[in-house]
Amino acid sequence: MDDIMRQLQRAKEEDARFDRILGSMCTRPHPVSVKAYEMFIESNLGDYELFRGSKKLEEKAMEWVAKLFHAPSGYAGIFTSGGTESNITALWIFKKLSGKREIVIPQHAHFSFEKASSILDMKMKIVEGKYSMRAGDVKKHIGKNTSCVVAVAGNTPFGRMDEIAEIAEICNDENIFLHVDAAFGGFVAPFISEKIFDFRAGISSICVDGHKMGMACIPSGFLLLRHREWLGEIKVRSRCTHTRFQAGMLGTRPGAAAAASYAVMHHLGYEGYRRVAENCMENTRHLVKLLDERGIDYVEPELNLVAIRVDDVDETVKKLASLGWFVGRDEESGIIRIVVMPHVTKEMINKFVEDLEKVIP
Ligand code: 0PR
């Protein structure tokens, strides 16, 4: 046992620590979330008749998110392992409902849609756009085989929001589904932006991740659908278990993750998340100010994510790593990515910018 523990300790020491991580959309989970996770470690939501308490927590966490996004009363929710599973599941449902095999998707959408396209055998029609997707560019990509449009609230490289309300109007006119990927932005934008990107805009589905700005333990994802009946498309009888039906990709699922999400959401509440988001935005502005003072070029942030333009992405990432910093990168856009998560303090930002100045010409 001692030997195993020593091995675990050594492995843990090889893991990066959050006080050096600047490029991740994850953060240290809130202590309340960790506590709840530990309490429900045995629970399996795949067989929810056995774990009815966990199931209730899952439903309550879902209600909390549904309220955040103004879901209509007949909505359905699936608690998932995160944005990837949510995105694949949404496209799966819309393929079944429409019987069509094309998706219209912004250039800067997350690579989980590439996985979805491969698994579901759906063709991606890519809408080009500098930092986000404009409504005016969407229409020409819609055709008779379009199943759904994907729009992003807080995209992966720039943290920008697509023109979701306007895109929703087009989708409603064309009678096609609109899925909103708010995996990252869903816990920030409602608190700091005036933009309407949720069910009020007339969207079909939306996902958000608790394990990103929700400060919940990994894995935590929420997928909300406008109509409960849509779940019927992916519902299967779960034979031999204590539960009659499952709807979703996974079988056995961690009840601990649902309890952990419930706990942090109800502990922080909407006001708590507003404070977290405002604090992250304040630190984002601090970072931008330091970059301005040094003449370092960046993409104007909309949420708590700053894409810094550099000449040689690979070289910059390597040099920063040698100084102990982990930053995100996107070679295609020529940027390194700083996500100003709740664990990213002003002190970290100050030290990082000092080091960044040393490594860029
Ligand atoms: N949608 C968007 C807009 C995302 O940015 C991501 C992940 C996903 C969906 C998929 O989410 P899951 O990975 O939870 O399934 N974006 C992060 C990124 O690419 C994922 C991540 C998080 C990567 C932490 C690294 C990391 O350390 O940055």
Coordinates of C-alpha atoms and ligand atoms in Angstrom, one line a residue:
M1 CA 0.0 0.0 0.0
D2 CA 2.8 2.4 1.0
D3 CA 4.6 1.6 -2.2
I4 CA 1.5 2.3 -4.3
M5 CA 1.0 5.6 -2.5
R6 CA 4.5 6.6 -3.2
Q7 CA 4.0 5.7 -6.9
L8 CA 0.9 7.8 -6.9
Q9 CA 2.6 10.7 -5.3
R10 CA 5.4 10.5 -7.9
A11 CA 2.9 10.5 -10.7
K12 CA 1.1 13.4 -9.2
E13 CA 4.3 15.4 -9.0
E14 CA 4.6 14.9 -12.8
D15 CA 1.2 16.5 -13.4
A16 CA 1.2 20.3 -14.1
R17 CA -0.1 22.4 -11.3
F18 CA -2.8 25.0 -11.8
D19 CA -0.6 27.8 -10.5
R20 CA 1.4 27.4 -13.8
I21 CA -1.5 26.6 -16.2
L22 CA -2.6 29.5 -18.3
G23 CA -4.0 27.8 -21.4
S24 CA -6.6 25.4 -20.0
M25 CA -10.4 25.9 -19.9
C26 CA -10.4 23.7 -16.7
T27 CA -9.6 24.9 -13.2
R28 CA -9.2 23.7 -9.7
P29 CA -12.7 22.3 -8.7
H30 CA -14.4 24.2 -5.9
P31 CA -13.9 22.4 -2.5
V32 CA -17.7 21.9 -2.2
S33 CA -17.7 20.1 -5.4
V34 CA -14.8 17.8 -4.4
K35 CA -16.6 17.0 -1.1
A36 CA -19.8 16.0 -2.9
Y37 CA -17.9 13.9 -5.4
E38 CA -16.3 11.9 -2.6
M39 CA -19.7 11.3 -1.0
F40 CA -21.2 9.9 -4.1
I41 CA -18.2 7.9 -5.4
E42 CA -20.2 4.7 -5.7
S43 CA -23.2 6.0 -7.6
N44 CA -23.9 5.0 -11.1
L45 CA -26.5 7.1 -13.0
G46 CA -26.6 4.5 -15.8
D47 CA -28.8 2.6 -13.3
Y48 CA -30.6 5.5 -11.8
E49 CA -33.4 3.5 -10.2
L50 CA -30.7 2.2 -7.7
F51 CA -29.4 5.7 -7.1
R52 CA -32.5 7.8 -6.8
G53 CA -30.9 10.4 -4.6
S54 CA -28.1 11.0 -7.1
K55 CA -30.7 11.1 -9.9
K56 CA -32.6 13.9 -8.0
L57 CA -29.3 15.9 -7.7
E58 CA -28.7 15.4 -11.4
E59 CA -32.3 16.7 -12.1
K60 CA -31.8 19.7 -9.8
A61 CA -28.5 20.6 -11.3
M62 CA -30.2 20.4 -14.8
E63 CA -33.0 22.7 -13.6
W64 CA -30.4 25.2 -12.4
V65 CA -28.8 25.3 -15.8
A66 CA -32.2 25.3 -17.5
K67 CA -33.1 28.4 -15.6
L68 CA -29.8 30.1 -16.5
F69 CA -30.5 29.6 -20.2
H70 CA -34.3 30.3 -20.0
A71 CA -35.3 26.9 -21.2
P72 CA -39.0 26.5 -21.9
S73 CA -41.1 24.3 -19.6
G74 CA -41.1 21.2 -21.9
Y75 CA -37.3 21.0 -22.1
A76 CA -35.1 17.9 -21.7
G77 CA -31.6 17.6 -20.3
I78 CA -28.8 15.1 -20.5
F79 CA -26.0 15.3 -18.0
T80 CA -22.8 14.4 -20.0
S81 CA -19.1 14.1 -19.6
G82 CA -18.5 17.4 -21.2
G83 CA -18.7 19.5 -24.4
T84 CA -17.6 16.7 -26.7
E85 CA -20.3 14.3 -25.6
S86 CA -22.9 17.1 -25.6
N87 CA -22.0 18.2 -29.1
I88 CA -22.0 14.7 -30.5
T89 CA -25.3 13.9 -28.8
A90 CA -27.0 17.1 -30.1
L91 CA -26.0 16.3 -33.7
W92 CA -27.1 12.7 -33.3
I93 CA -30.6 13.8 -32.2
F94 CA -30.9 16.4 -35.0
K95 CA -29.7 13.9 -37.6
K96 CA -32.4 11.5 -36.5
L97 CA -35.1 14.2 -36.3
S98 CA -34.3 15.7 -39.7
G99 CA -33.1 12.6 -41.6
K100 CA -30.4 14.9 -43.1
R101 CA -26.6 14.6 -43.1
E102 CA -25.1 18.1 -43.3
I103 CA -24.1 20.5 -40.6
V104 CA -23.2 24.1 -41.0
I105 CA -20.4 25.0 -38.6
P106 CA -18.1 28.0 -37.9
Q107 CA -14.5 27.7 -38.8
H108 CA -13.4 28.1 -35.2
A109 CA -15.7 25.5 -33.8
H110 CA -14.2 22.9 -31.4
F111 CA -12.7 19.8 -32.9
S112 CA -15.4 17.7 -31.1
F113 CA -17.5 18.5 -34.2
E114 CA -14.9 16.7 -36.4
K115 CA -15.5 13.7 -34.2
A116 CA -19.2 14.1 -34.4
S117 CA -19.0 14.3 -38.2
S118 CA -16.9 11.2 -38.4
I119 CA -19.0 9.1 -35.9
L120 CA -22.4 10.2 -37.4
D121 CA -21.2 10.3 -41.0
M122 CA -22.3 13.9 -41.4
K123 CA -20.7 16.4 -43.7
M124 CA -19.4 19.7 -42.3
K125 CA -20.1 22.9 -44.3
I126 CA -17.6 25.3 -42.8
V127 CA -18.5 29.0 -42.5
E128 CA -15.3 31.1 -42.6
G129 CA -15.0 34.0 -40.3
K130 CA -12.0 35.9 -38.8
Y131 CA -12.8 35.4 -35.1
S132 CA -16.4 34.4 -35.0
M133 CA -19.4 33.5 -37.3
R134 CA -21.5 36.2 -38.7
A135 CA -25.2 35.7 -39.4
G136 CA -24.8 37.1 -43.0
D137 CA -22.3 34.3 -43.8
V138 CA -24.5 31.5 -42.6
K139 CA -27.4 31.5 -45.1
K140 CA -25.4 30.6 -48.2
H141 CA -24.2 27.4 -46.6
I142 CA -27.7 26.2 -45.8
G143 CA -29.1 23.7 -48.3
K144 CA -31.7 21.1 -48.7
N145 CA -29.6 18.5 -46.8
T146 CA -28.8 20.7 -43.8
S147 CA -29.8 19.1 -40.5
C148 CA -28.6 21.8 -38.2
V149 CA -26.4 24.9 -37.7
V150 CA -23.9 25.0 -34.9
A151 CA -23.0 28.4 -33.3
V152 CA -20.5 28.9 -30.5
A153 CA -20.8 31.1 -27.4
G154 CA -17.1 31.5 -26.4
N155 CA -15.1 29.8 -29.1
T156 CA -12.0 27.7 -28.4
P157 CA -9.2 29.9 -29.9
F158 CA -10.6 33.4 -29.2
G159 CA -13.4 33.2 -26.7
R160 CA -15.6 35.1 -29.1
M161 CA -19.4 34.7 -29.5
D162 CA -21.0 34.0 -32.8
E163 CA -24.0 36.2 -33.8
I164 CA -26.4 33.7 -32.2
A165 CA -29.6 35.7 -32.0
E166 CA -29.4 36.6 -35.6
I167 CA -28.4 33.1 -36.7
A168 CA -31.4 31.7 -34.7
E169 CA -33.7 33.9 -36.8
I170 CA -32.3 32.4 -40.0
C171 CA -32.6 28.9 -38.7
N172 CA -36.2 29.4 -37.7
D173 CA -37.0 30.9 -41.1
E174 CA -35.3 27.9 -42.8
N175 CA -36.9 25.5 -40.3
I176 CA -33.6 23.9 -39.3
F177 CA -32.1 23.1 -35.9
L178 CA -29.6 25.4 -34.1
H179 CA -27.3 23.9 -31.6
V180 CA -25.3 26.4 -29.4
D181 CA -22.0 25.3 -28.0
A182 CA -21.6 27.3 -24.8
A183 CA -19.2 24.7 -23.3
F184 CA -16.9 27.5 -22.2
G185 CA -18.9 30.7 -22.4
G186 CA -22.1 29.4 -20.8
F187 CA -21.0 30.2 -17.3
V188 CA -19.5 33.6 -18.2
A189 CA -21.5 35.3 -20.9
P190 CA -24.9 35.3 -18.9
F191 CA -23.1 37.4 -16.2
I192 CA -21.0 39.8 -18.2
S193 CA -22.6 40.2 -21.6
E194 CA -25.8 41.6 -22.9
K195 CA -26.0 39.2 -25.8
I196 CA -28.9 36.8 -25.9
F197 CA -27.6 33.4 -27.0
D198 CA -29.9 31.0 -25.1
F199 CA -33.5 29.7 -25.5
R200 CA -34.9 33.2 -25.6
A201 CA -33.3 33.6 -29.0
G202 CA -35.2 30.6 -30.3
I203 CA -32.4 28.1 -30.4
S204 CA -32.9 24.3 -30.4
S205 CA -30.3 23.1 -27.9
I206 CA -27.4 24.4 -25.9
C207 CA -24.5 22.8 -23.9
V208 CA -22.3 24.1 -21.1
D209 CA -19.6 22.5 -19.1
G210 CA -19.5 22.5 -15.3
H211 CA -15.9 21.4 -15.4
K212 CA -14.9 24.6 -17.2
M213 CA -16.1 27.9 -15.8
G214 CA -18.6 26.0 -13.6
M215 CA -15.8 25.0 -11.2
A216 CA -17.2 21.5 -10.9
C217 CA -15.2 18.3 -10.8
I218 CA -14.4 16.6 -14.1
P219 CA -16.6 15.3 -15.8
S220 CA -19.5 17.7 -15.9
G221 CA -21.5 18.7 -19.0
F222 CA -25.1 19.7 -19.6
L223 CA -27.0 19.4 -22.8
L224 CA -30.4 21.0 -22.9
L225 CA -33.0 20.4 -25.7
R226 CA -36.0 22.5 -26.4
H227 CA -38.5 19.6 -26.5
R228 CA -38.6 16.6 -24.2
E229 CA -40.0 14.4 -27.1
W230 CA -36.7 14.8 -29.0
L231 CA -35.1 12.4 -26.4
G232 CA -37.3 9.7 -27.8
E233 CA -35.0 9.6 -30.9
I234 CA -32.1 8.2 -28.9
K235 CA -34.0 6.3 -26.1
V236 CA -33.2 2.6 -25.7
R237 CA -34.6 0.0 -23.4
S238 CA -31.9 -0.9 -20.8
R239 CA -32.5 -4.6 -20.4
C240 CA -31.3 -6.5 -17.4
T241 CA -30.8 -3.4 -15.2
H242 CA -33.0 -1.9 -12.5
T243 CA -33.8 0.9 -14.8
R244 CA -36.0 0.7 -17.9
F245 CA -34.6 3.3 -20.3
Q246 CA -31.5 5.2 -21.1
A247 CA -31.2 8.2 -23.5
G248 CA -27.6 9.3 -24.2
M249 CA -24.3 8.0 -25.4
L250 CA -23.0 6.5 -22.1
G251 CA -24.1 3.6 -20.1
T252 CA -22.5 3.6 -16.6
R253 CA -22.1 7.2 -15.6
P254 CA -20.7 8.9 -12.5
G255 CA -23.3 10.0 -10.0
A256 CA -20.5 11.6 -8.1
A257 CA -20.1 14.1 -11.0
A258 CA -23.7 15.1 -10.9
A259 CA -23.6 15.5 -7.1
A260 CA -20.4 17.6 -7.4
S261 CA -22.0 19.8 -10.1
Y262 CA -25.2 20.3 -8.0
A263 CA -23.2 21.2 -4.9
V264 CA -21.1 23.9 -6.5
M265 CA -24.0 25.4 -8.4
H266 CA -26.2 25.7 -5.3
H267 CA -23.3 26.8 -3.2
L268 CA -22.2 29.6 -5.4
G269 CA -25.6 30.4 -6.9
Y270 CA -26.1 32.8 -9.8
E271 CA -24.6 35.7 -7.8
G272 CA -21.5 33.6 -6.9
Y273 CA -20.9 32.9 -10.5
R274 CA -21.4 36.5 -11.4
R275 CA -18.6 37.4 -9.0
V276 CA -16.3 34.7 -10.4
A277 CA -17.0 35.9 -14.0
E278 CA -16.5 39.5 -13.1
N279 CA -13.2 38.7 -11.3
C280 CA -12.0 36.7 -14.3
M281 CA -12.9 39.6 -16.6
E282 CA -11.1 42.1 -14.4
N283 CA -8.0 39.9 -14.6
T284 CA -8.4 39.7 -18.3
R285 CA -8.4 43.5 -18.6
H286 CA -5.3 43.5 -16.4
L287 CA -3.5 41.2 -18.8
V288 CA -4.6 43.2 -21.8
K289 CA -3.3 46.4 -20.1
L290 CA 0.1 44.9 -19.6
L291 CA 0.2 43.7 -23.2
D292 CA -0.8 47.1 -24.4
E293 CA 2.0 48.7 -22.3
R294 CA 4.5 46.5 -24.0
G295 CA 3.1 46.7 -27.5
I296 CA 2.3 43.0 -27.6
D297 CA -0.4 42.2 -30.2
Y298 CA -3.5 40.3 -29.3
V299 CA -7.1 39.6 -30.4
E300 CA -9.5 41.9 -28.5
P301 CA -11.1 39.6 -25.9
E302 CA -14.9 39.3 -25.5
L303 CA -14.8 36.8 -22.6
N304 CA -12.0 35.8 -20.3
L305 CA -9.7 34.5 -23.0
V306 CA -6.8 36.3 -24.6
A307 CA -5.3 35.1 -27.9
I308 CA -1.8 36.7 -28.2
R309 CA -0.4 37.0 -31.7
V310 CA 3.2 35.6 -31.9
D311 CA 5.5 35.1 -34.9
D312 CA 6.5 31.6 -34.1
V313 CA 3.9 29.7 -32.0
D314 CA 6.0 26.6 -31.5
E315 CA 9.1 28.4 -30.4
T316 CA 7.2 30.7 -28.0
V317 CA 5.3 27.8 -26.4
K318 CA 8.6 25.9 -25.9
K319 CA 10.4 28.8 -24.4
L320 CA 7.5 29.6 -22.1
A321 CA 7.4 25.9 -21.1
S322 CA 11.1 26.1 -20.2
L323 CA 10.2 29.0 -17.8
G324 CA 7.4 26.8 -16.3
W325 CA 4.3 28.2 -18.1
F326 CA 1.7 26.1 -19.9
V327 CA -0.2 28.1 -22.5
G328 CA -2.6 27.0 -25.2
R329 CA -1.8 27.4 -28.8
D330 CA -3.3 27.5 -32.2
E331 CA -0.7 27.4 -35.0
E332 CA -3.4 28.0 -37.7
S333 CA -4.3 31.4 -36.1
G334 CA -0.8 32.2 -35.1
I335 CA -1.7 32.7 -31.5
I336 CA -0.9 31.5 -28.0
R337 CA -4.0 31.3 -25.8
I338 CA -4.4 32.5 -22.2
V339 CA -7.6 31.5 -20.5
V340 CA -8.1 33.7 -17.5
M341 CA -9.7 31.0 -15.4
P342 CA -10.6 31.5 -11.7
H343 CA -7.2 30.1 -10.6
V344 CA -5.3 32.7 -12.7
T345 CA -4.4 35.5 -10.4
K346 CA -3.0 39.0 -11.1
E347 CA 0.3 37.9 -9.6
M348 CA 0.5 35.0 -12.1
I349 CA -0.3 37.3 -14.9
N350 CA 2.4 39.8 -13.9
K351 CA 5.0 37.1 -13.8
F352 CA 3.9 35.6 -17.0
V353 CA 4.0 38.9 -19.0
E354 CA 7.5 39.6 -17.6
D355 CA 8.6 36.2 -19.0
L356 CA 6.6 36.6 -22.2
E357 CA 8.5 39.8 -22.9
K358 CA 11.8 37.8 -22.5
V359 CA 10.8 35.1 -25.0
I360 CA 9.3 37.1 -27.9
P361 CA 11.5 39.2 -30.2
Ligands
0PR1 N1 -16.7 23.2 -27.1 C1 -15.8 24.1 -26.9 C2 -16.1 25.5 -27.3 C3 -14.6 23.9 -26.3 O1 -13.7 24.8 -26.1 C4 -14.4 22.5 -25.8 C5 -13.1 22.1 -25.1 C6 -15.4 21.5 -26.0 C7 -16.5 21.9 -26.7 C8 -15.2 20.1 -25.6 O2 -15.2 20.0 -24.3 P1 -14.6 18.7 -23.5 O3 -13.1 18.7 -23.8 O4 -15.0 19.0 -22.1 O5 -15.3 17.5 -24.1 N2 -12.2 23.1 -25.1 C9 -11.0 23.0 -24.3 C10 -9.8 23.4 -25.2 O6 -9.7 22.9 -26.3 C11 -10.7 21.6 -23.7 C12 -9.5 21.7 -22.8 C13 -9.6 21.9 -21.5 C14 -8.3 21.5 -23.4 C15 -8.5 21.8 -20.7 C16 -7.2 21.4 -22.6 C17 -7.3 21.6 -21.2 O7 -6.2 21.6 -20.4 O8 -9.2 24.3 -24.8

